[in-house]
Coordinates of C-alpha atoms and ligand atoms in Angstrom, one line a residue:
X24 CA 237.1 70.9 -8.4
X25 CA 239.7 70.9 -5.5
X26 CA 240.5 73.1 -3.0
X27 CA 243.0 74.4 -5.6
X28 CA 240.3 76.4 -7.3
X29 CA 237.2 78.2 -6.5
X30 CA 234.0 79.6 -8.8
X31 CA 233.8 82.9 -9.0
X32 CA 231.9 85.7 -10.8
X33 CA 232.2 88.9 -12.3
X34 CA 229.7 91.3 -14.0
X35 CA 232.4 91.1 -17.6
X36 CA 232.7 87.6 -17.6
X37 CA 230.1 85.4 -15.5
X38 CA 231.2 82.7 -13.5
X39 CA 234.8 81.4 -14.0
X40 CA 237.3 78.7 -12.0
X41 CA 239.8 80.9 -10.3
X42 CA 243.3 78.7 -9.2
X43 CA 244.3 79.8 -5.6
X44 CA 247.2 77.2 -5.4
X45 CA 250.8 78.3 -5.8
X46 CA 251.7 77.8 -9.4
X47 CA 255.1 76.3 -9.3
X48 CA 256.7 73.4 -11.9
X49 CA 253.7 74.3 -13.7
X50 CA 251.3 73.1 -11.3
X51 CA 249.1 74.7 -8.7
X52 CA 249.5 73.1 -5.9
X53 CA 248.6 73.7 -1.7
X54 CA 251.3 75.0 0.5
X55 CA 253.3 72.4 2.6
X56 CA 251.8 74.6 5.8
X57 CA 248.6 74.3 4.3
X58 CA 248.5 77.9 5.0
X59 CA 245.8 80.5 3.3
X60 CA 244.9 83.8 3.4
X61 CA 241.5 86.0 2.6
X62 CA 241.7 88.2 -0.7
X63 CA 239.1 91.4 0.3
X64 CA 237.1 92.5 -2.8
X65 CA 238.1 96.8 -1.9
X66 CA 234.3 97.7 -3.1
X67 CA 232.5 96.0 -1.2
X68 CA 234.9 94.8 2.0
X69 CA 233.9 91.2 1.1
X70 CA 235.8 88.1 1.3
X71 CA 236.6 87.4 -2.6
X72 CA 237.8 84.1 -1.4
X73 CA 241.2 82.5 0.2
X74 CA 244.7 81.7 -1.6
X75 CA 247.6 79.5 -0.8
X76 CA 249.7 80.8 1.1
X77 CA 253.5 80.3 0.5
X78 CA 256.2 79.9 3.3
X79 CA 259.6 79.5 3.4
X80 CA 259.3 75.8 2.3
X81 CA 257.2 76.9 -0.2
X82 CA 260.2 79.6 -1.5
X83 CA 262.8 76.7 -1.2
X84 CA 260.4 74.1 -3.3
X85 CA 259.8 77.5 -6.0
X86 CA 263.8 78.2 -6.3
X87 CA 265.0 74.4 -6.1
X88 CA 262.1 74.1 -9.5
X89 CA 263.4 77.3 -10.7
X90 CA 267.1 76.3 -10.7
X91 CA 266.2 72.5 -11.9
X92 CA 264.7 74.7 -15.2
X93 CA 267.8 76.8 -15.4
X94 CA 270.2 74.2 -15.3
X95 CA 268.2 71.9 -17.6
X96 CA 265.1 72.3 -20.0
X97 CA 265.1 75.8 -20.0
X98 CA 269.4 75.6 -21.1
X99 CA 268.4 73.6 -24.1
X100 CA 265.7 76.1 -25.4
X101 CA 267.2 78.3 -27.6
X102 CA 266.9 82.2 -28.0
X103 CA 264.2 81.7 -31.4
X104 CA 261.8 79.5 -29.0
X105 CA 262.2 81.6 -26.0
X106 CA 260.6 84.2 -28.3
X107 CA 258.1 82.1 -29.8
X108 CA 256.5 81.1 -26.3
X109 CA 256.9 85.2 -25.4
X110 CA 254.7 85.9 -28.3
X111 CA 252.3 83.0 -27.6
X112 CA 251.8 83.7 -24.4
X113 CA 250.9 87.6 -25.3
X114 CA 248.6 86.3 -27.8
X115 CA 247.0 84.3 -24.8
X116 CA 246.6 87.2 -23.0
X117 CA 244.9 88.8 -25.8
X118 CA 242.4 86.3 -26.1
X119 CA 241.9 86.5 -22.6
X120 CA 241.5 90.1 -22.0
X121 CA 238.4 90.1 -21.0
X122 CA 238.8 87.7 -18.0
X123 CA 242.4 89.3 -16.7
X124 CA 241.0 92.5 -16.8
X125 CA 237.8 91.5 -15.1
X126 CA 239.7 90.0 -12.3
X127 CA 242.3 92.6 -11.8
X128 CA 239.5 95.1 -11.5
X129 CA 237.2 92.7 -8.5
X130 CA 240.4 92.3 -6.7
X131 CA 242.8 95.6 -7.1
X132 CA 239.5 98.0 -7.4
X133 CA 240.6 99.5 -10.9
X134 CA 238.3 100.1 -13.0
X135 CA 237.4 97.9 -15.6
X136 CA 238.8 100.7 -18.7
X137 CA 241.8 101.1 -16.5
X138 CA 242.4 97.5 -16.3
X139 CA 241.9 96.9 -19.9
X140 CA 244.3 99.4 -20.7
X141 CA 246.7 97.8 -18.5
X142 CA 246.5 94.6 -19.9
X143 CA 247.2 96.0 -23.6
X144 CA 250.0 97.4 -22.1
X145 CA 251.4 93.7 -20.7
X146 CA 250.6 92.1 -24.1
X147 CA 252.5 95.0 -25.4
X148 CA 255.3 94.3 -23.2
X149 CA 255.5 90.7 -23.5
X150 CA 255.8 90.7 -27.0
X151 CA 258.3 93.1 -27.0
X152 CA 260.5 91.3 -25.3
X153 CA 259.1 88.0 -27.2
X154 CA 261.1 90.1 -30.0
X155 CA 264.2 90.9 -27.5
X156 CA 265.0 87.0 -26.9
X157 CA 266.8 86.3 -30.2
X158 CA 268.6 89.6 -30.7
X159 CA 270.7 89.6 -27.4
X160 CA 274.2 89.8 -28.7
X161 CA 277.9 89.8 -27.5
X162 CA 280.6 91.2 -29.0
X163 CA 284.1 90.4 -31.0
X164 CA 286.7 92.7 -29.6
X165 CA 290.3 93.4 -31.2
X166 CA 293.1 93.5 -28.8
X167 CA 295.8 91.2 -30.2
X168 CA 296.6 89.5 -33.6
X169 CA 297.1 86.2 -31.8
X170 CA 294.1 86.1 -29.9
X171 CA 290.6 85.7 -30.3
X172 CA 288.4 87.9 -27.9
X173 CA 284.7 87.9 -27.6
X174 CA 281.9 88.6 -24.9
X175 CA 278.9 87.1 -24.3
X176 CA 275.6 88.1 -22.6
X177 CA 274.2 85.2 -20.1
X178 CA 271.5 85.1 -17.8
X179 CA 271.9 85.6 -14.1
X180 CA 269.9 82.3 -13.4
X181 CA 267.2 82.2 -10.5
X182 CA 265.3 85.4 -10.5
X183 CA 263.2 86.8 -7.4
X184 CA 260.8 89.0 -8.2
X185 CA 258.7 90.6 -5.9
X186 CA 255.7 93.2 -7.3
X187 CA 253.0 95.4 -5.6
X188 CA 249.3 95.7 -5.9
X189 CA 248.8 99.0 -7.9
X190 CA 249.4 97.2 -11.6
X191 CA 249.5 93.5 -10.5
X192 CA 249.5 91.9 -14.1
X193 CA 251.5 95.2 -15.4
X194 CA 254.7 95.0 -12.7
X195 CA 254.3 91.1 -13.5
X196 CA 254.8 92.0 -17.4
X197 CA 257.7 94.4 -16.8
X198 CA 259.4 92.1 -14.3
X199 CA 259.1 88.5 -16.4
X200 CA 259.7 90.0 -19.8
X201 CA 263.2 90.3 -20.0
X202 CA 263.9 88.0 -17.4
X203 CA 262.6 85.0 -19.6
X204 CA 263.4 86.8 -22.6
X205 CA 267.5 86.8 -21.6
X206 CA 267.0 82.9 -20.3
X207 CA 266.4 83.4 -16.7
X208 CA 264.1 81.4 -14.5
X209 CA 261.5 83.0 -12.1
X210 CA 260.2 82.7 -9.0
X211 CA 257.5 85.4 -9.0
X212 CA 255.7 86.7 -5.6
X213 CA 252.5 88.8 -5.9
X214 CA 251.1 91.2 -3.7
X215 CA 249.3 89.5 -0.6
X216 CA 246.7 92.1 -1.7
X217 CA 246.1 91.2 -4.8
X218 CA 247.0 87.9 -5.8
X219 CA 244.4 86.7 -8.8
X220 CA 245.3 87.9 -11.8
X221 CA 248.8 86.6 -11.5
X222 CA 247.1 83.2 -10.9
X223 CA 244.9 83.6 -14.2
X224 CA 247.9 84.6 -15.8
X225 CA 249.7 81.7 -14.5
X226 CA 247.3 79.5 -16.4
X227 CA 248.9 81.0 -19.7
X228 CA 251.9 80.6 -18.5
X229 CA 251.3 76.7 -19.2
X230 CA 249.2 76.6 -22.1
X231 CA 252.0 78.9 -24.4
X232 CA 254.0 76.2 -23.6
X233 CA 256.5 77.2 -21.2
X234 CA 258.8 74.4 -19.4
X235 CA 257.8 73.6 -15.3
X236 CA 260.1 75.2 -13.2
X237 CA 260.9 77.9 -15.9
X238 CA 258.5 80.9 -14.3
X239 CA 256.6 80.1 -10.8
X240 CA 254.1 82.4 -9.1
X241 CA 253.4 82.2 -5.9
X242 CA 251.0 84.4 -3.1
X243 CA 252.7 85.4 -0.5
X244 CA 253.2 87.9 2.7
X245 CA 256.5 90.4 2.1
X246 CA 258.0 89.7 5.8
X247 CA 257.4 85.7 5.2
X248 CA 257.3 84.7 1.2
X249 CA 259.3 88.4 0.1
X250 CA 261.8 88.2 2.8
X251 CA 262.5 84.1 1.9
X252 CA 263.4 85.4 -1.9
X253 CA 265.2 88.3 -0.9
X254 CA 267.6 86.1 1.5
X255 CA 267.6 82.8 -0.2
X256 CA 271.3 81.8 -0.8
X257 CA 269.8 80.2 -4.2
X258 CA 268.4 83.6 -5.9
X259 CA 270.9 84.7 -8.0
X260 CA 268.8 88.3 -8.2
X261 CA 266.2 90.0 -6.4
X262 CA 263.8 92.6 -8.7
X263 CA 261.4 94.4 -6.5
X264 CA 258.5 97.1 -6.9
X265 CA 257.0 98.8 -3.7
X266 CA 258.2 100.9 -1.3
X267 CA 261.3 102.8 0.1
X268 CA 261.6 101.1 3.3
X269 CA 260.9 97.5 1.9
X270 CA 263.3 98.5 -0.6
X271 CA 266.5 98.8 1.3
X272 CA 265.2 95.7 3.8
X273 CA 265.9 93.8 0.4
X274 CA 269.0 95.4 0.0
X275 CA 270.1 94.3 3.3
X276 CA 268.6 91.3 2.9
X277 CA 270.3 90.3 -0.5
X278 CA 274.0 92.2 1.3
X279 CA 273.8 89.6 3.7
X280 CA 272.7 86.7 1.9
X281 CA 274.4 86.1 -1.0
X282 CA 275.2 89.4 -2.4
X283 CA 272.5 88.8 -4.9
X284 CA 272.2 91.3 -7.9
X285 CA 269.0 94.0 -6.8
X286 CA 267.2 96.3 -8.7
X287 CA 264.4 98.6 -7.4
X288 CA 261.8 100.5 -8.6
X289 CA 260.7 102.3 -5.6
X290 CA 258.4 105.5 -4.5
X291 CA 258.0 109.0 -5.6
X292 CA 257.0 112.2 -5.2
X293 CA 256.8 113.4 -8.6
X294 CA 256.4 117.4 -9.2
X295 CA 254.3 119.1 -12.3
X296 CA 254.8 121.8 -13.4
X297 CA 252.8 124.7 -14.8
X298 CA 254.3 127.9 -16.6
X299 CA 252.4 130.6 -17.4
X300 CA 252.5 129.9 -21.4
X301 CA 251.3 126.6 -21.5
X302 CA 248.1 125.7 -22.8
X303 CA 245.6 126.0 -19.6
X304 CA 243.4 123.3 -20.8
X305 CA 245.5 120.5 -21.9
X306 CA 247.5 120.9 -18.7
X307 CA 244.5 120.8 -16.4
X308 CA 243.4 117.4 -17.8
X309 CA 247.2 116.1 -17.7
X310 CA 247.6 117.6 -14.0
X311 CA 244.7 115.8 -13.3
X312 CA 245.6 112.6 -14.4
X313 CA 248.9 112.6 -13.3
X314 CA 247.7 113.1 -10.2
X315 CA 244.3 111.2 -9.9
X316 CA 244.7 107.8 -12.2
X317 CA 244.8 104.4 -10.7
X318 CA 243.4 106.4 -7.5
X319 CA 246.7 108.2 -7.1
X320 CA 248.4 104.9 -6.5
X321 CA 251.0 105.1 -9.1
X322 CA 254.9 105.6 -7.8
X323 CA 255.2 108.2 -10.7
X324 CA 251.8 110.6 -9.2
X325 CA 252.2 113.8 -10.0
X326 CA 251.3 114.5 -6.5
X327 CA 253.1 118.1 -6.2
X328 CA 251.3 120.4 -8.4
X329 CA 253.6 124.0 -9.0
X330 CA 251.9 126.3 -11.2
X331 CA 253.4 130.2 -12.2
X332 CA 251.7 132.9 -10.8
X333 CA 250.4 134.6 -13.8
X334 CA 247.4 131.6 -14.1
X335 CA 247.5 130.5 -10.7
X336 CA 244.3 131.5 -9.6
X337 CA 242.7 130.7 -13.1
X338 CA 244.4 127.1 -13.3
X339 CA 243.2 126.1 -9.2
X340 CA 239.3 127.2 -9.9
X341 CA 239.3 125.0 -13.0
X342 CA 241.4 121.9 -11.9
X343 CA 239.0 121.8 -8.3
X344 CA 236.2 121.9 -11.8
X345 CA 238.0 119.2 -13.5
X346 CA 238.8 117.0 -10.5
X347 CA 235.2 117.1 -8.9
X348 CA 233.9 115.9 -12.1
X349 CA 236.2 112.4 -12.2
X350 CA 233.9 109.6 -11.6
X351 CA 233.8 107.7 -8.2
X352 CA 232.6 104.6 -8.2
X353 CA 231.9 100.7 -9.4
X354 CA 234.8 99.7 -11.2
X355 CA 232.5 97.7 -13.1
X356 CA 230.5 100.9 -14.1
X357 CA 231.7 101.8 -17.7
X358 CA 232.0 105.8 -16.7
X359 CA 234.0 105.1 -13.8
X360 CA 237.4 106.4 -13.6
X361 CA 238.2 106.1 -9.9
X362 CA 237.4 102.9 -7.8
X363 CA 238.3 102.0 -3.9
X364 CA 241.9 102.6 -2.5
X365 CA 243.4 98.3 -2.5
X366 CA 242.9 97.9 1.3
X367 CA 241.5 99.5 4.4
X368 CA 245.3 100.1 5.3
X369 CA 246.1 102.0 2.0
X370 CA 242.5 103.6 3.2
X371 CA 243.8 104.5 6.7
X372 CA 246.8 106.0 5.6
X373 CA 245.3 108.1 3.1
X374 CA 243.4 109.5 5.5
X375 CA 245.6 110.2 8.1
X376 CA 247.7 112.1 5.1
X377 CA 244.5 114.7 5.0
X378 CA 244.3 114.7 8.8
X379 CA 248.4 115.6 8.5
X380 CA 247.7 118.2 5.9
X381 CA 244.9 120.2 7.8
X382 CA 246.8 120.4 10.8
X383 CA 249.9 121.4 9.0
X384 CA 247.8 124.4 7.7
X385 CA 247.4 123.6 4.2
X386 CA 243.8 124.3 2.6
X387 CA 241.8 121.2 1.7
X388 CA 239.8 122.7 -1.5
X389 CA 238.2 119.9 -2.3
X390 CA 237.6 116.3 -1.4
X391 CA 239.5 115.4 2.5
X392 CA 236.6 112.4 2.8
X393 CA 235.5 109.2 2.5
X394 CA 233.1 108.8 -0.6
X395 CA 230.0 106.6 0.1
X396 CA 230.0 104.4 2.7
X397 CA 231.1 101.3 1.6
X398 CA 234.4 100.4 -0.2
X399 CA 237.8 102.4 0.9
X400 CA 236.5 105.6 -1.4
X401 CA 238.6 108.5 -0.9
X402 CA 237.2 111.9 -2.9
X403 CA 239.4 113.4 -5.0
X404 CA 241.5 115.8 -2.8
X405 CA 242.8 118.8 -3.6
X406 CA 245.3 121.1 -0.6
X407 CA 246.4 124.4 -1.5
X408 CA 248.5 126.8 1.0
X409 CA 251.4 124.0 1.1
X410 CA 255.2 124.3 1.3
X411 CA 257.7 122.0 0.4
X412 CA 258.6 121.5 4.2
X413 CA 255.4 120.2 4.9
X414 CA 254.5 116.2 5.1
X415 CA 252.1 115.8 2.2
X416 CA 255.0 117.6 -0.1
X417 CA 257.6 115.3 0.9
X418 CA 255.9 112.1 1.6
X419 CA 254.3 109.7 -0.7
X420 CA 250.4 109.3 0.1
X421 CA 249.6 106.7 -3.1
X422 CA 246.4 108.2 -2.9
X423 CA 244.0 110.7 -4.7
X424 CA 245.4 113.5 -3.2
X425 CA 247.1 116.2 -4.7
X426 CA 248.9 119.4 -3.1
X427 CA 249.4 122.6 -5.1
X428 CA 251.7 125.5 -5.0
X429 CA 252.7 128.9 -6.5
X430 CA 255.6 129.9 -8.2
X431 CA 257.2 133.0 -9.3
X432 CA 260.8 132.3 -11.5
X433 CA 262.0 129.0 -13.3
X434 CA 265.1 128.6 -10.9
X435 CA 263.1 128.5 -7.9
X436 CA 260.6 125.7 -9.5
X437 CA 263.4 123.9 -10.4
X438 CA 264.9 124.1 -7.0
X439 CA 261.7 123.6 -5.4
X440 CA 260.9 120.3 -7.5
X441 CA 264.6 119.2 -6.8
X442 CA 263.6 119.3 -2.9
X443 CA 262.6 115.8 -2.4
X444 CA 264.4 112.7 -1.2
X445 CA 262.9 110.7 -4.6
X446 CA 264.0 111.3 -8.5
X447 CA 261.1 109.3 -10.0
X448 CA 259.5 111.5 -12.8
X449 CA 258.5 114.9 -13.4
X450 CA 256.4 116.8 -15.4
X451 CA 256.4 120.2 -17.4
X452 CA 253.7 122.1 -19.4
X453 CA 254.7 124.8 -21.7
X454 CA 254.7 126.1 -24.9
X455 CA 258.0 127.2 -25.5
X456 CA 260.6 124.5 -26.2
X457 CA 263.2 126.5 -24.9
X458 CA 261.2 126.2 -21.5
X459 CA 260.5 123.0 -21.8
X460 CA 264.1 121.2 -22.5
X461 CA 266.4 123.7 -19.9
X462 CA 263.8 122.8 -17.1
X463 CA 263.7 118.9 -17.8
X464 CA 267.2 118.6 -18.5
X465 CA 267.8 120.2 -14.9
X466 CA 265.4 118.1 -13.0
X467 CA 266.3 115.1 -11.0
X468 CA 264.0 112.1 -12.4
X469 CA 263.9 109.6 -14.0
X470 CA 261.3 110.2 -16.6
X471 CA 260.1 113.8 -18.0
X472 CA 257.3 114.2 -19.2
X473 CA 256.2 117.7 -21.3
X474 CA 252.6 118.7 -21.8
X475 CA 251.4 115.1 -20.8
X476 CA 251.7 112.8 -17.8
X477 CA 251.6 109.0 -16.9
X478 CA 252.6 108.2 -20.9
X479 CA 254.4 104.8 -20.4
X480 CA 255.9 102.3 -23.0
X481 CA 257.6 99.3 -22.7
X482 CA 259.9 100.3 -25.8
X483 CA 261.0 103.3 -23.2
X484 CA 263.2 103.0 -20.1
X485 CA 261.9 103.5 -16.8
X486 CA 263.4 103.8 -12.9
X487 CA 264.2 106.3 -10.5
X488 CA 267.1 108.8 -9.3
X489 CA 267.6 108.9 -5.5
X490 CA 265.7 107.4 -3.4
X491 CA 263.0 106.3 -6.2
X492 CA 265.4 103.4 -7.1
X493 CA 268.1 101.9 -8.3
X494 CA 268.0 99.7 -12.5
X495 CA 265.8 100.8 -15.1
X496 CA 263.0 98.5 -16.4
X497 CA 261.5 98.5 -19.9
X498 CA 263.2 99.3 -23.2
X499 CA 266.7 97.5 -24.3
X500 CA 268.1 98.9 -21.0
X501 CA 266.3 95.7 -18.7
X502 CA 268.0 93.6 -20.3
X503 CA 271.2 94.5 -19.0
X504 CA 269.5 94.3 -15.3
X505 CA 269.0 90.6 -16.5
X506 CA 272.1 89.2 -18.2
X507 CA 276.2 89.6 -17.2
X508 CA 278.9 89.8 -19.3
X509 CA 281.5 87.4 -20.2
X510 CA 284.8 87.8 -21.6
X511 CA 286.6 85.2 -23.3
X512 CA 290.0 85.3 -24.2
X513 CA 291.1 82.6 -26.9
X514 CA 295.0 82.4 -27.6
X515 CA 295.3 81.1 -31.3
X516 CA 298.2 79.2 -32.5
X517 CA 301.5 80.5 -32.8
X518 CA 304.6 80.8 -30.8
X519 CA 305.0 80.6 -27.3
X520 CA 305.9 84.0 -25.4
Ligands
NAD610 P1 255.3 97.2 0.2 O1 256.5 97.8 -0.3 O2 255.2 96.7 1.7 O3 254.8 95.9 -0.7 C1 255.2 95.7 -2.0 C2 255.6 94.2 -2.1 O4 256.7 94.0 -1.3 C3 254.6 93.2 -1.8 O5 254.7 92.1 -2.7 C4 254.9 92.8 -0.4 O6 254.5 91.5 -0.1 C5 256.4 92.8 -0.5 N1 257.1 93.0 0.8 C6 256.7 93.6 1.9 N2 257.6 93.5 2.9 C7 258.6 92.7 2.4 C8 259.9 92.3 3.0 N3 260.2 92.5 4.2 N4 260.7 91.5 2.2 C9 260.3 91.3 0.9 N5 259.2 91.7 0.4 C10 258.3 92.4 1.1 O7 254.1 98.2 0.0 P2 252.8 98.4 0.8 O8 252.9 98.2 2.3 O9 251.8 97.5 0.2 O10 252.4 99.9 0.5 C11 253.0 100.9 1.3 C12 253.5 102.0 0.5 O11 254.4 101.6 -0.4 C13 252.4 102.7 -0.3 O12 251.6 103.6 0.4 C14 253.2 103.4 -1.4 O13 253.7 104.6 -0.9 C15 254.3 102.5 -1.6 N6 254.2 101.6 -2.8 C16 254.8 101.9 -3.9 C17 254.7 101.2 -5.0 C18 255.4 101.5 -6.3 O14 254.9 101.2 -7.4 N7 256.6 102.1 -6.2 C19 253.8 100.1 -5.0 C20 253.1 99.8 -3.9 C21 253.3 100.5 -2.7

């Protein structure tokens, strides 16, 4: 084998020939630098081994094979066959569960059930919009008896997409579903943390039969490979999933670039909520997982935790119960539900969020430390004594870290869960309907949740108020974040006015 792929091994699946080239016309090939860069295994602090590294050559090579697709093969395929290589290439994952899951969890640090789950969920996604392709429609519209007006629904053309390293394979799925399924070509960048799974999945790309140039993916650093899509004059539009900051530096970027189309799925600091009616039990295990799965690195955490003061007291003993009991560990171990942090970075700043929420006065209950001694483990953390002034209520940790307050009156919950910069989701937990549809109506988010948490599907719109983002993603509404209206006005024979 080349340099273009290297043997490794997981416990799931043995040994297997992972591509480290950038995958672009269908190929994997080197960088023109030559450039690489060392993927760190977050369990053990191990080299997993080096990828390509794209540049700004690299970008310019991705988009001129991007745009050669869009203006050619990919043109000629019509809407029926764009959905036939969707739902091929879902079926691929399928049969391939087993590896993608096995390498998302060796390289992200999820664990194995978590990364299973989150592959169902991409060949759910995929062929969803496998079924979208052929069912994007304009529209006839009446205006005058000797005209002919009707509207059509194109593709943008040369789509950036950049994704983060909490659901590699997942943001991948949400971000090339409706982009391919609407006729757009791709030029993909993973997260420099974790770029494997992408390049598995790039594999598939090929064998469901997909045209070269029509989606590349390619490893990358944001500031080089990220800000080279985000500026490049031949991106027609710039998807991106991470943070705030990064966020509007794409913004700007795309402003003073070409004044490429953007749309953003950014942070979040998502509160749940806790009346005094709700069922105790069911709403500890949903606190608890809003707050705690994928290690607290999900932009929709439920990582501000108000519950009334009639259980208060009750609801804290047993959730500090519930949340010492989540399993820490092996992402390969079957029981496990909460592996390493990505990256000694994530790690650090983590840990300087406890540091910030002891000296701000708030009460670490549980957790505050490192678990074990190798692997970026953080116990699961639990501060009481907060207000909504204080750093850990306003900022996002991405970490297993979750602050909880007391409330009295619906208004000031309301009010109190309105207090944040970000509009992401939002969760409440009662039994009364009354409760539960004045309180999401009035909440600033993007997503509401009642009695459960985290619940995702791709048939369901998702994005942020404020500063949690700007498009939705999933559902029909994508679509429209890849595709722009035409009007055409046709003057039928008659007389001259
Ligand atoms: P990030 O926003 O820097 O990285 C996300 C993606 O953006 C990566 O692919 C990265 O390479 C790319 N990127 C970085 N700088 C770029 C630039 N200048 N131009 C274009 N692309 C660029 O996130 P991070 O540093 O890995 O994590 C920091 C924080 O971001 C986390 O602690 C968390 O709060 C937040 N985050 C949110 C999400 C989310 O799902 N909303 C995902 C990851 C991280």
């Amino acid at each position: 084998m080349s340099n273009l792929f290297v043997e490794l091994k997981t416990p799931i699946t043995g040994s297997f020939q992972q591509p480290t080239g950038l995958f672009i016309n269908n190929e994997f090939v080197e960088g023109i630098d030559k450039q690489t860069f060392e993927v760190i295994n977050p369990t053990t602090e191990e080299v997993i081994c080096s990828v390509h590294e794209a540049t700004e050559k690299d970008v310019d090579i991705a988009v001129a094979a991007a745009r050669k697709a869009f203006e050619g093969s990919w043109r000629q395929v019509t809407p029926q066959q764009r959905s036939i290589y969707l739902i091929k290439l879902a079926e691929l994952c399928e049969k391939n569960i087993d590896l993608l899951a096995a390498v998302e969890s060796l390289d992200n640090g999820k664990s194995i059930s978590l990364a299973r789950g989150d592959v169902n969920s991409v060949i759910g996604c995929i062929r969803y919009y496998g079924g979208w392709a052929d069912k994007v429609e304009g529209k006839t519209i009446d205006i005058a008896p000797d005209m002919f007006h009707y509207t059509r629904s194109e593709p943008l053309g040369v789509c950036g997409q950049i994704i983060p390293w909490n659901f590699p394979l997942l943001m991948l799925a949400w971000k090339i579903g409706p982009a391919l399924a609407t006729g757009n070509t791709i030029v993909l960048k993973t997260a420099e943390q974790t770029p494997l799974s992408g390049l598995i999945f790039a594999t598939l790309v090929k064998e469901a039969g997909f045209p070269p140039g029509v989606l590349n993916i390619i490893s990358g650093l944001g500031r080089v490979a990220g800000a080279a899509i985000s500026s490049h004059m031949g991106v027609d539009k710039v998807a991106f999933t991470g943070s705030t900051p990064v966020g509007r530096t794409i913004m700007k970027a795309a402003a003073a670039s070409n004044l490429k189309k953007v749309t953003l799925e950014l942070g979040g600091k998502s509160p749940n909520i806790v009346f005094n009616d709700a069922d105790i039990e069911q709403a500890i295990s949903w606190v608890n997982f809003g707050i705690y799965y994928n290690h607290g690195q999900t932009c929709c955490a439920g990582s501000r935790i108000y519950v009334q003061d009639g259980i208060y007291d009750k609801f804290l003993e047993a959730f500090k119960k519930r949340a010492a009991e989540n399993k820490v560990g092996d992402p390969f171990h079957h029981e496990t539900f909460q592996g390493p942090q990505v990256s000694k970075i994530q790690y650090d700043r983590i840990m300087d969020y406890i540091k910030i929420g002891k000296e701000e006065g708030a009460t670490c209950e549980i957790g505050g430390e490192r678990h074990g001694d190798k692997g970026y483990f953080i116990q699961p953390t639990i501060f009481s004594n907060v207000t909504n002034d204080m750093k850990i209520m306003q900022e996002e940790i991405f970490g297993p870290v979750a602050a909880i307050a007391k409330f009295t009156h619906e208004e000031e919950v309301i009010a109190l869960g309105n207090d944040t910069n970000y509009g992401l989701a939002a969760a409440v937990h009662t039994k009364d309907l009354n409760t539960a549809i004045r309180v999401s109506n009035a909440l600033r988010a993007g997503t509401v949740w009642v009695n459960c948490y985290n619940l995702l599907h791709h048939s369901l719109p998702f994005g942020g108020y404020s500063e949690s983002g700007m498009g939705r993603e999933l559902g029909e509404a994508a679509l429209a974040n890849y595709t722009q209206n035409k009007s055409v006005a046709i003057r039928l024979s008659g007389p001259l006015f």
